[in-house]
Amino acid sequence: MPSMSLRRTLCAAVPCLAAAAAMAAGPVHAEDAGGYWRGRIANALDVFVQFQKGPDGHWAGTLTVPQQGMVSKVDKLAVTGDQVSFAMTALDAGFTARWNDADKAWNGTWRQQGRSVPLVLRRTDAGSLKPSRPQEEAIAARAPGYTGSEVRFANDAANVTLAGTFTVPHGKGPFPAVVLVHGSGPLDRDQKVFEHKIFLVLADHLSRQGIAVLRYDKRGIGKSSGVYAGATSLDFASDAEAAVRFLRGRPEVATRHIGIVGHSEGGLIAPLVASRDAGLGFLVLLAGPGVRGELLMAEQLALAASANGAPEHVVEKERVLNQAILAAMASEPQLEAARARAKLVVEEARRNGTLSADAEARVGLFSTPWFHTFLRHEPGPALRATRQPVLVLNGELDRQVPAAMDLDAIRTALKDNPRAVVKALPKLNHLFQTAVTGAGSEYFGIDETIAPAALDIVSDWIRATAR
């Protein structure tokens, strides 16, 4: 599911702090500004800045925020003697600093949307932008124990050809097999997010345990044809059905034991496919939503604001407004009517003084075919129609699909399915990493891509179910 605390503003939810740039006293000779610099905003977001001086003497800069998957050119960069400054016009943000020779750092202030926080940039190198990913490094270093091949398969109904990787265990088949179905966003076959290749790690583990795996680039992404923009969960469900058909045509696959492993949005898609395909063998739902999208989104926004340090009274005020906006959009079957109804809610909030700074932008963000479909989708009917064995897992620290809200609803929907297993896994976040708080800002900084215990639970259950 989308995380509203990410890929937007750098410190929109940081409490307003009265902070002035730390200026060194006396004459200072700055170190050459060229190269890589690293700092931390509000003790939460790591930022990397690269300054580069061209042959014509003009400076250029790039700012990277790994936790938000953001890489952007800076505007209005000025490097003069012992001072440096730049703007990020699209974010209504900027940075001004002076060189501190004692600290060997640019000591300054990050300003955004009327708020200010200290930001100190210290020299680093390009290598610091590449995080440690030990599970992926281990995969690259060892013999695979399975055969991987590039494959293509068609979704004729959508006139789309999807490209992926099909991994088959060594040994005598046919093998149980799974399709990996992505979470939200323009994701490739590895479901690469925050420099974690989640589906690479999952596929490697499952194929080592005797399970064939198909993972693919979303339509319009990587080597897959089609158009990603404008596609909805229903379109992606159609692509997943095409992936299942592909597996049924493979001699390496035991066709009675084909399943879907869906993460986040993929956990919403898998029951849709299963409810229409009685021949599908089983489902694994990893942080799949159990409640209507508008309810889940309102809770996710509240948890993100809380994680970013917003006071409880601010969180609750925002929750009420977000619930009204989302309910308005979900009440209308047509997107334009949904946008218009949400704007009426915004205008009412403006009149009564409860309008937040981000509310109008949020209406624009939600006014896409994907979001509108998601806000209106109720997972219950597809879950209740699912008769296959189902494994449902959530991390207890998940702040995007909260475990308590999610699992209670799924347990209710699956109460008549005797082959359903529903579990909350302690200390794990939305990506099933071992985490501290579960906040999205932790994803990039955690070396672990998927907790080994979670991998074992999934593979053990699939193998037992296939037997």
GROMACS .gro file of C-alpha atoms in nm:
model
  467
    1MET     CA    1   0.000   0.000   0.000
    2PRO     CA    2   0.122   0.352  -0.063
    3SER     CA    3   0.295   0.525   0.225
    4MET     CA    4   0.181   0.884   0.248
    5SER     CA    5   0.478   0.975   0.467
    6LEU     CA    6   0.716   0.903   0.181
    7ARG     CA    7   0.817   1.070  -0.148
    8ARG     CA    8   0.646   1.395  -0.061
    9THR     CA    9   0.801   1.670   0.148
   10LEU     CA   10   1.116   1.614   0.346
   11CYS     CA   11   0.996   1.747   0.680
   12ALA     CA   12   0.630   1.829   0.640
   13ALA     CA   13   0.541   1.667   0.971
   14VAL     CA   14   0.844   1.785   1.170
   15PRO     CA   15   0.748   2.019   1.457
   16CYS     CA   16   0.840   2.379   1.384
   17LEU     CA   17   1.173   2.449   1.545
   18ALA     CA   18   1.334   2.790   1.598
   19ALA     CA   19   1.676   2.716   1.449
   20ALA     CA   20   1.932   2.955   1.301
   21ALA     CA   21   2.229   2.855   1.092
   22ALA     CA   22   2.539   2.786   1.295
   23MET     CA   23   2.793   3.034   1.167
   24ALA     CA   24   3.162   3.012   1.240
   25ALA     CA   25   3.322   3.325   1.378
   26GLY     CA   26   3.619   3.492   1.211
   27PRO     CA   27   3.766   3.442   0.864
   28VAL     CA   28   3.735   3.089   0.729
   29HIS     CA   29   3.876   2.920   0.419
   30ALA     CA   30   3.624   2.664   0.306
   31GLU     CA   31   3.719   2.324   0.182
   32ASP     CA   32   3.644   2.259  -0.185
   33ALA     CA   33   3.267   2.208  -0.200
   34GLY     CA   34   3.291   1.958  -0.485
   35GLY     CA   35   3.200   1.598  -0.406
   36TYR     CA   36   2.955   1.419  -0.181
   37TRP     CA   37   2.813   1.542   0.150
   38ARG     CA   38   2.585   1.373   0.401
   39GLY     CA   39   2.353   1.508   0.671
   40ARG     CA   40   2.042   1.426   0.871
   41ILE     CA   41   1.722   1.633   0.887
   42ALA     CA   42   1.541   1.641   1.222
   43ASN     CA   43   1.726   1.326   1.330
   44ALA     CA   44   1.503   1.130   1.093
   45LEU     CA   45   1.593   1.168   0.725
   46ASP     CA   46   1.937   1.103   0.580
   47VAL     CA   47   2.020   1.336   0.292
   48PHE     CA   48   2.307   1.316   0.046
   49VAL     CA   49   2.414   1.616  -0.161
   50GLN     CA   50   2.656   1.609  -0.450
   51PHE     CA   51   2.812   1.939  -0.564
   52GLN     CA   52   2.990   1.950  -0.899
   53LYS     CA   53   3.170   2.240  -1.067
   54GLY     CA   54   3.158   2.236  -1.443
   55PRO     CA   55   3.432   2.346  -1.688
   56ASP     CA   56   3.249   2.674  -1.730
   57GLY     CA   57   3.273   2.745  -1.358
   58HIS     CA   58   2.903   2.689  -1.291
   59TRP     CA   59   2.800   2.467  -1.000
   60ALA     CA   60   2.536   2.191  -1.018
   61GLY     CA   61   2.395   1.983  -0.734
   62THR     CA   62   2.187   1.672  -0.672
   63LEU     CA   63   2.001   1.590  -0.351
   64THR     CA   64   1.918   1.228  -0.262
   65VAL     CA   65   1.687   1.114   0.019
   66PRO     CA   66   1.710   0.733   0.025
   67GLN     CA   67   1.426   0.682   0.276
   68GLN     CA   68   1.191   0.853   0.033
   69GLY     CA   69   1.338   0.711  -0.287
   70MET     CA   70   1.401   1.068  -0.396
   71VAL     CA   71   1.675   1.196  -0.629
   72SER     CA   72   1.644   1.554  -0.753
   73LYS     CA   73   1.851   1.835  -0.898
   74VAL     CA   74   1.879   2.139  -0.671
   75ASP     CA   75   1.787   2.489  -0.784
   76LYS     CA   76   1.970   2.820  -0.745
   77LEU     CA   77   2.291   2.662  -0.618
   78ALA     CA   78   2.546   2.921  -0.504
   79VAL     CA   79   2.895   2.844  -0.375
   80THR     CA   80   3.083   3.154  -0.269
   81GLY     CA   81   3.391   3.137  -0.050
   82ASP     CA   82   3.283   2.993   0.281
   83GLN     CA   83   2.909   2.980   0.207
   84VAL     CA   84   2.680   2.748   0.014
   85SER     CA   85   2.308   2.767  -0.055
   86PHE     CA   86   2.049   2.607  -0.279
   87ALA     CA   87   1.673   2.580  -0.322
   88MET     CA   88   1.428   2.297  -0.391
   89THR     CA   89   1.154   2.499  -0.556
   90ALA     CA   90   0.911   2.211  -0.601
   91LEU     CA   91   0.926   2.139  -0.227
   92ASP     CA   92   0.915   2.504  -0.118
   93ALA     CA   93   1.246   2.433   0.054
   94GLY     CA   94   1.606   2.549   0.070
   95PHE     CA   95   1.938   2.519   0.250
   96THR     CA   96   2.187   2.788   0.359
   97ALA     CA   97   2.514   2.713   0.535
   98ARG     CA   98   2.858   2.842   0.622
   99TRP     CA   99   3.176   2.637   0.640
  100ASN     CA  100   3.290   2.544   0.991
  101ASP     CA  101   3.659   2.461   0.973
  102ALA     CA  102   3.673   2.311   1.321
  103ASP     CA  103   3.395   2.065   1.236
  104LYS     CA  104   3.503   2.027   0.872
  105ALA     CA  105   3.136   2.064   0.782
  106TRP     CA  106   2.877   2.291   0.626
  107ASN     CA  107   2.674   2.403   0.927
  108GLY     CA  108   2.340   2.545   0.826
  109THR     CA  109   1.963   2.540   0.820
  110TRP     CA  110   1.710   2.351   0.617
  111ARG     CA  111   1.392   2.554   0.563
  112GLN     CA  112   1.071   2.410   0.425
  113GLN     CA  113   0.717   2.545   0.414
  114GLY     CA  114   0.791   2.801   0.682
  115ARG     CA  115   0.970   2.560   0.915
  116SER     CA  116   1.341   2.546   0.996
  117VAL     CA  117   1.567   2.274   1.132
  118PRO     CA  118   1.946   2.251   1.162
  119LEU     CA  119   2.127   2.056   0.893
  120VAL     CA  120   2.499   1.980   0.900
  121LEU     CA  121   2.665   1.835   0.589
  122ARG     CA  122   2.986   1.637   0.631
  123ARG     CA  123   3.201   1.494   0.353
  124THR     CA  124   3.133   1.140   0.240
  125ASP     CA  125   3.179   0.944  -0.084
  126ALA     CA  126   2.965   0.787  -0.353
  127GLY     CA  127   2.994   0.450  -0.183
  128SER     CA  128   2.791   0.571   0.114
  129LEU     CA  129   2.487   0.593  -0.115
  130LYS     CA  130   2.502   0.218  -0.167
  131PRO     CA  131   2.366   0.050   0.147
  132SER     CA  132   2.456  -0.291   0.284
  133ARG     CA  133   2.219  -0.562   0.165
  134PRO     CA  134   2.368  -0.887   0.301
  135GLN     CA  135   2.089  -1.119   0.182
  136GLU     CA  136   2.121  -0.997  -0.176
  137GLU     CA  137   2.500  -1.009  -0.157
  138ALA     CA  138   2.478  -1.371  -0.041
  139ILE     CA  139   2.252  -1.460  -0.335
  140ALA     CA  140   2.505  -1.313  -0.578
  141ALA     CA  141   2.795  -1.496  -0.413
  142ARG     CA  142   2.664  -1.853  -0.393
  143ALA     CA  143   2.554  -2.120  -0.638
  144PRO     CA  144   2.181  -2.075  -0.687
  145GLY     CA  145   2.050  -2.431  -0.649
  146TYR     CA  146   1.790  -2.360  -0.916
  147THR     CA  147   1.765  -2.255  -1.280
  148GLY     CA  148   1.651  -1.904  -1.369
  149SER     CA  149   1.529  -1.799  -1.713
  150GLU     CA  150   1.390  -1.488  -1.877
  151VAL     CA  151   1.029  -1.543  -1.984
  152ARG     CA  152   0.743  -1.352  -2.148
  153PHE     CA  153   0.370  -1.415  -2.131
  154ALA     CA  154   0.068  -1.236  -2.271
  155ASN     CA  155  -0.240  -1.083  -2.116
  156ASP     CA  156  -0.439  -1.084  -2.438
  157ALA     CA  157  -0.741  -0.913  -2.287
  158ALA     CA  158  -0.527  -0.607  -2.209
  159ASN     CA  159  -0.298  -0.636  -2.514
  160VAL     CA  160  -0.002  -0.649  -2.274
  161THR     CA  161   0.308  -0.869  -2.278
  162LEU     CA  162   0.471  -0.915  -1.939
  163ALA     CA  163   0.838  -0.999  -1.892
  164GLY     CA  164   0.975  -1.180  -1.592
  165THR     CA  165   1.207  -1.436  -1.438
  166PHE     CA  166   1.105  -1.798  -1.386
  167THR     CA  167   1.311  -1.994  -1.133
  168VAL     CA  168   1.284  -2.374  -1.117
  169PRO     CA  169   1.448  -2.587  -0.845
  170HIS     CA  170   1.710  -2.842  -0.941
  171GLY     CA  171   1.588  -3.200  -0.926
  172LYS     CA  172   1.293  -3.399  -1.044
  173GLY     CA  173   0.968  -3.211  -1.091
  174PRO     CA  174   0.697  -3.118  -1.137
  175PHE     CA  175   0.719  -2.864  -0.854
  176PRO     CA  176   0.465  -2.654  -0.666
  177ALA     CA  177   0.483  -2.299  -0.803
  178VAL     CA  178   0.388  -1.946  -0.710
  179VAL     CA  179   0.334  -1.613  -0.880
  180LEU     CA  180   0.471  -1.317  -0.684
  181VAL     CA  181   0.234  -1.018  -0.706
  182HIS     CA  182   0.368  -0.674  -0.620
  183GLY     CA  183   0.266  -0.401  -0.382
  184SER     CA  184   0.162  -0.060  -0.513
  185GLY     CA  185   0.387   0.154  -0.730
  186PRO     CA  186   0.579   0.120  -1.057
  187LEU     CA  187   0.771  -0.190  -0.949
  188ASP     CA  188   0.995  -0.427  -1.138
  189ARG     CA  189   1.017  -0.805  -1.102
  190ASP     CA  190   1.244  -0.775  -0.797
  191GLN     CA  191   1.001  -0.534  -0.625
  192LYS     CA  192   1.294  -0.303  -0.561
  193VAL     CA  193   1.207  -0.045  -0.295
  194PHE     CA  194   1.452   0.158  -0.085
  195GLU     CA  195   1.736  -0.040  -0.245
  196HIS     CA  196   1.586  -0.368  -0.121
  197LYS     CA  197   1.511  -0.633  -0.384
  198ILE     CA  198   1.229  -0.794  -0.193
  199PHE     CA  199   1.107  -1.038  -0.456
  200LEU     CA  200   1.461  -1.143  -0.548
  201VAL     CA  201   1.521  -1.251  -0.188
  202LEU     CA  202   1.180  -1.418  -0.162
  203ALA     CA  203   1.211  -1.601  -0.495
  204ASP     CA  204   1.562  -1.722  -0.410
  205HIS     CA  205   1.446  -1.863  -0.077
  206LEU     CA  206   1.137  -2.034  -0.216
  207SER     CA  207   1.320  -2.193  -0.510
  208ARG     CA  208   1.587  -2.325  -0.275
  209GLN     CA  209   1.303  -2.490  -0.085
  210GLY     CA  210   1.170  -2.673  -0.391
  211ILE     CA  211   0.914  -2.419  -0.514
  212ALA     CA  212   0.914  -2.275  -0.866
  213VAL     CA  213   0.863  -1.898  -0.878
  214LEU     CA  214   0.745  -1.654  -1.144
  215ARG     CA  215   0.810  -1.285  -1.079
  216TYR     CA  216   0.754  -1.019  -1.343
  217ASP     CA  217   0.780  -0.649  -1.422
  218LYS     CA  218   0.451  -0.464  -1.387
  219ARG     CA  219   0.289  -0.354  -1.712
  220GLY     CA  220   0.473  -0.054  -1.852
  221ILE     CA  221   0.773  -0.117  -1.623
  222GLY     CA  222   1.108  -0.274  -1.709
  223LYS     CA  223   1.072  -0.507  -2.006
  224SER     CA  224   0.692  -0.539  -1.986
  225SER     CA  225   0.477  -0.367  -2.245
  226GLY     CA  226   0.164  -0.164  -2.178
  227VAL     CA  227   0.105   0.157  -1.987
  228TYR     CA  228   0.145   0.175  -1.611
  229ALA     CA  229  -0.015   0.517  -1.565
  230GLY     CA  230  -0.390   0.489  -1.523
  231ALA     CA  231  -0.386   0.116  -1.441
  232THR     CA  232  -0.575   0.003  -1.130
  233SER     CA  233  -0.568  -0.297  -0.898
  234LEU     CA  234  -0.828  -0.460  -1.122
  235ASP     CA  235  -0.591  -0.430  -1.420
  236PHE     CA  236  -0.304  -0.574  -1.217
  237ALA     CA  237  -0.532  -0.862  -1.112
  238SER     CA  238  -0.585  -0.937  -1.481
  239ASP     CA  239  -0.205  -0.948  -1.525
  240ALA     CA  240  -0.174  -1.188  -1.230
  241GLU     CA  241  -0.432  -1.416  -1.391
  242ALA     CA  242  -0.219  -1.421  -1.706
  243ALA     CA  243   0.080  -1.520  -1.492
  244VAL     CA  244  -0.115  -1.813  -1.346
  245ARG     CA  245  -0.210  -1.927  -1.695
  246PHE     CA  246   0.157  -1.916  -1.793
  247LEU     CA  247   0.250  -2.146  -1.504
  248ARG     CA  248  -0.025  -2.392  -1.599
  249GLY     CA  249   0.142  -2.435  -1.936
  250ARG     CA  250   0.485  -2.517  -1.794
  251PRO     CA  251   0.588  -2.886  -1.771
  252GLU     CA  252   0.804  -2.811  -1.465
  253VAL     CA  253   0.496  -2.709  -1.263
  254ALA     CA  254   0.252  -2.926  -1.068
  255THR     CA  255  -0.064  -2.758  -1.192
  256ARG     CA  256  -0.271  -2.861  -0.886
  257HIS     CA  257  -0.024  -2.677  -0.664
  258ILE     CA  258  -0.003  -2.328  -0.816
  259GLY     CA  259  -0.048  -2.040  -0.575
  260ILE     CA  260  -0.014  -1.664  -0.547
  261VAL     CA  261   0.206  -1.484  -0.295
  262GLY     CA  262   0.090  -1.122  -0.283
  263HIS     CA  263   0.252  -0.842  -0.087
  264SER     CA  264   0.056  -0.531   0.016
  265GLU     CA  265  -0.157  -0.445  -0.289
  266GLY     CA  266  -0.070  -0.795  -0.410
  267GLY     CA  267  -0.248  -0.925  -0.101
  268LEU     CA  268  -0.559  -0.745  -0.222
  269ILE     CA  269  -0.521  -0.882  -0.575
  270ALA     CA  270  -0.464  -1.248  -0.480
  271PRO     CA  271  -0.815  -1.306  -0.336
  272LEU     CA  272  -0.969  -1.138  -0.642
  273VAL     CA  273  -0.795  -1.396  -0.861
  274ALA     CA  274  -0.876  -1.686  -0.627
  275SER     CA  275  -1.244  -1.595  -0.606
  276ARG     CA  276  -1.268  -1.631  -0.987
  277ASP     CA  277  -1.040  -1.935  -1.022
  278ALA     CA  278  -1.139  -2.243  -0.821
  279GLY     CA  279  -0.842  -2.430  -0.967
  280LEU     CA  280  -0.587  -2.204  -0.796
  281GLY     CA  281  -0.412  -2.407  -0.527
  282PHE     CA  282  -0.343  -2.163  -0.241
  283LEU     CA  283  -0.276  -1.803  -0.139
  284VAL     CA  284  -0.020  -1.626   0.078
  285LEU     CA  285  -0.119  -1.271   0.175
  286LEU     CA  286   0.170  -1.063   0.308
  287ALA     CA  287   0.040  -0.739   0.461
  288GLY     CA  288  -0.264  -0.751   0.235
  289PRO     CA  289  -0.547  -0.512   0.328
  290GLY     CA  290  -0.856  -0.644   0.501
  291VAL     CA  291  -1.065  -0.326   0.517
  292ARG     CA  292  -1.206  -0.081   0.264
  293GLY     CA  293  -0.936   0.140   0.114
  294GLU     CA  294  -1.070   0.469   0.250
  295LEU     CA  295  -1.054   0.334   0.608
  296LEU     CA  296  -0.705   0.193   0.565
  297MET     CA  297  -0.575   0.515   0.409
  298ALA     CA  298  -0.709   0.731   0.691
  299GLU     CA  299  -0.537   0.510   0.950
  300GLN     CA  300  -0.213   0.501   0.751
  301LEU     CA  301  -0.204   0.881   0.733
  302ALA     CA  302  -0.261   0.910   1.107
  303LEU     CA  303   0.014   0.659   1.187
  304ALA     CA  304   0.256   0.838   0.952
  305ALA     CA  305   0.187   1.175   1.115
  306SER     CA  306   0.239   1.023   1.459
  307ALA     CA  307   0.565   0.858   1.348
  308ASN     CA  308   0.686   1.196   1.221
  309GLY     CA  309   0.636   1.352   1.563
  310ALA     CA  310   0.301   1.528   1.526
  311PRO     CA  311   0.124   1.588   1.862
  312GLU     CA  312  -0.175   1.365   1.930
  313HIS     CA  313  -0.427   1.649   1.903
  314VAL     CA  314  -0.288   1.737   1.558
  315VAL     CA  315  -0.304   1.370   1.453
  316GLU     CA  316  -0.669   1.346   1.558
  317LYS     CA  317  -0.763   1.671   1.385
  318GLU     CA  318  -0.599   1.546   1.067
  319ARG     CA  319  -0.769   1.206   1.103
  320VAL     CA  320  -1.115   1.365   1.110
  321LEU     CA  321  -1.045   1.576   0.802
  322ASN     CA  322  -0.883   1.289   0.611
  323GLN     CA  323  -1.173   1.059   0.691
  324ALA     CA  324  -1.416   1.316   0.550
  325ILE     CA  325  -1.212   1.368   0.231
  326LEU     CA  326  -1.162   0.997   0.171
  327ALA     CA  327  -1.523   0.909   0.242
  328ALA     CA  328  -1.635   1.177  -0.003
  329MET     CA  329  -1.412   1.037  -0.276
  330ALA     CA  330  -1.514   0.677  -0.209
  331SER     CA  331  -1.884   0.764  -0.223
  332GLU     CA  332  -1.871   0.853  -0.592
  333PRO     CA  333  -1.828   0.587  -0.861
  334GLN     CA  334  -1.686   0.836  -1.113
  335LEU     CA  335  -1.347   0.998  -1.058
  336GLU     CA  336  -1.444   1.351  -1.156
  337ALA     CA  337  -1.746   1.346  -0.927
  338ALA     CA  338  -1.526   1.207  -0.648
  339ARG     CA  339  -1.278   1.492  -0.690
  340ALA     CA  340  -1.557   1.750  -0.688
  341ARG     CA  341  -1.712   1.608  -0.373
  342ALA     CA  342  -1.374   1.604  -0.196
  343LYS     CA  343  -1.319   1.969  -0.290
  344LEU     CA  344  -1.649   2.055  -0.119
  345VAL     CA  345  -1.513   1.896   0.200
  346VAL     CA  346  -1.196   2.104   0.167
  347GLU     CA  347  -1.395   2.424   0.121
  348GLU     CA  348  -1.603   2.347   0.428
  349ALA     CA  349  -1.285   2.287   0.629
  350ARG     CA  350  -1.146   2.618   0.507
  351ARG     CA  351  -1.461   2.800   0.622
  352ASN     CA  352  -1.460   2.645   0.968
  353GLY     CA  353  -1.085   2.678   1.022
  354THR     CA  354  -0.996   2.307   1.025
  355LEU     CA  355  -0.814   2.294   0.690
  356SER     CA  356  -0.461   2.155   0.711
  357ALA     CA  357  -0.171   2.261   0.493
  358ASP     CA  358  -0.164   1.935   0.297
  359ALA     CA  359  -0.538   1.875   0.251
  360GLU     CA  360  -0.580   2.032  -0.093
  361ALA     CA  361  -0.267   1.861  -0.226
  362ARG     CA  362  -0.400   1.533  -0.090
  363VAL     CA  363  -0.718   1.564  -0.295
  364GLY     CA  364  -0.502   1.599  -0.606
  365LEU     CA  365  -0.292   1.300  -0.504
  366PHE     CA  366  -0.598   1.081  -0.457
  367SER     CA  367  -0.755   1.193  -0.785
  368THR     CA  368  -0.608   0.915  -0.997
  369PRO     CA  369  -0.776   0.600  -1.131
  370TRP     CA  370  -0.557   0.379  -0.909
  371PHE     CA  371  -0.629   0.566  -0.586
  372HIS     CA  372  -0.998   0.607  -0.659
  373THR     CA  373  -1.036   0.233  -0.723
  374PHE     CA  374  -0.837   0.151  -0.410
  375LEU     CA  375  -1.040   0.383  -0.186
  376ARG     CA  376  -1.363   0.221  -0.302
  377HIS     CA  377  -1.245  -0.140  -0.288
  378GLU     CA  378  -1.384  -0.365  -0.015
  379PRO     CA  379  -1.167  -0.679   0.027
  380GLY     CA  380  -1.430  -0.874   0.224
  381PRO     CA  381  -1.635  -1.022  -0.063
  382ALA     CA  382  -1.333  -1.172  -0.243
  383LEU     CA  383  -1.193  -1.306   0.085
  384ARG     CA  384  -1.526  -1.467   0.177
  385ALA     CA  385  -1.543  -1.629  -0.168
  386THR     CA  386  -1.195  -1.779  -0.132
  387ARG     CA  387  -1.208  -2.152  -0.056
  388GLN     CA  388  -0.840  -2.230  -0.111
  389PRO     CA  389  -0.589  -2.268   0.174
  390VAL     CA  390  -0.477  -1.920   0.279
  391LEU     CA  391  -0.180  -1.803   0.484
  392VAL     CA  392  -0.219  -1.444   0.607
  393LEU     CA  393   0.076  -1.266   0.767
  394ASN     CA  394   0.123  -0.913   0.899
  395GLY     CA  395   0.412  -0.754   1.083
  396GLU     CA  396   0.300  -0.627   1.424
  397LEU     CA  397   0.491  -0.302   1.356
  398ASP     CA  398   0.331  -0.245   1.014
  399ARG     CA  399   0.228   0.122   0.987
  400GLN     CA  400   0.102   0.101   0.629
  401VAL     CA  401  -0.139  -0.189   0.671
  402PRO     CA  402  -0.185  -0.191   1.051
  403ALA     CA  403  -0.194  -0.547   1.181
  404ALA     CA  404  -0.473  -0.504   1.438
  405MET     CA  405  -0.716  -0.340   1.193
  406ASP     CA  406  -0.618  -0.562   0.904
  407LEU     CA  407  -0.608  -0.907   1.064
  408ASP     CA  408  -0.931  -0.869   1.261
  409ALA     CA  409  -1.117  -0.793   0.938
  410ILE     CA  410  -0.949  -1.079   0.751
  411ARG     CA  411  -1.020  -1.329   1.029
  412THR     CA  412  -1.386  -1.232   1.011
  413ALA     CA  413  -1.395  -1.266   0.632
  414LEU     CA  414  -1.222  -1.608   0.642
  415LYS     CA  415  -1.408  -1.750   0.942
  416ASP     CA  416  -1.580  -2.013   0.727
  417ASN     CA  417  -1.257  -2.124   0.560
  418PRO     CA  418  -1.112  -2.408   0.770
  419ARG     CA  419  -0.783  -2.391   0.580
  420ALA     CA  420  -0.705  -2.029   0.665
  421VAL     CA  421  -0.409  -1.943   0.890
  422VAL     CA  422  -0.380  -1.584   1.015
  423LYS     CA  423  -0.075  -1.462   1.208
  424ALA     CA  424   0.083  -1.141   1.332
  425LEU     CA  425   0.463  -1.159   1.339
  426PRO     CA  426   0.635  -0.966   1.620
  427LYS     CA  427   0.897  -0.696   1.554
  428LEU     CA  428   0.835  -0.690   1.178
  429ASN     CA  429   0.731  -0.393   0.964
  430HIS     CA  430   0.539  -0.364   0.637
  431LEU     CA  431   0.830  -0.508   0.438
  432PHE     CA  432   0.870  -0.790   0.694
  433GLN     CA  433   1.202  -0.651   0.812
  434THR     CA  434   1.302  -0.669   1.178
  435ALA     CA  435   1.233  -0.309   1.284
  436VAL     CA  436   1.229  -0.078   1.585
  437THR     CA  437   0.922   0.140   1.525
  438GLY     CA  438   0.789   0.022   1.189
  439ALA     CA  439   0.800   0.375   1.045
  440GLY     CA  440   0.868   0.403   0.673
  441SER     CA  441   1.176   0.613   0.743
  442GLU     CA  442   1.345   0.295   0.876
  443TYR     CA  443   1.310   0.087   0.557
  444PHE     CA  444   1.624   0.209   0.381
  445GLY     CA  445   1.847   0.200   0.687
  446ILE     CA  446   1.770  -0.163   0.780
  447ASP     CA  447   2.022  -0.399   0.619
  448GLU     CA  448   1.782  -0.694   0.629
  449THR     CA  449   1.554  -0.723   0.325
  450ILE     CA  450   1.316  -0.987   0.469
  451ALA     CA  451   1.342  -1.148   0.813
  452PRO     CA  452   1.460  -1.511   0.774
  453ALA     CA  453   1.188  -1.627   1.013
  454ALA     CA  454   0.921  -1.481   0.785
  455LEU     CA  455   1.078  -1.652   0.483
  456ASP     CA  456   1.073  -1.987   0.663
  457ILE     CA  457   0.709  -1.950   0.767
  458VAL     CA  458   0.605  -1.888   0.407
  459SER     CA  459   0.809  -2.170   0.252
  460ASP     CA  460   0.721  -2.425   0.524
  461TRP     CA  461   0.350  -2.352   0.487
  462ILE     CA  462   0.359  -2.376   0.106
  463ARG     CA  463   0.545  -2.707   0.116
  464ALA     CA  464   0.306  -2.851   0.375
  465THR     CA  465   0.004  -2.731   0.178
  466ALA     CA  466   0.137  -2.877  -0.147
  467ARG     CA  467   0.197  -3.213   0.023
   0.00000   0.00000   0.00000
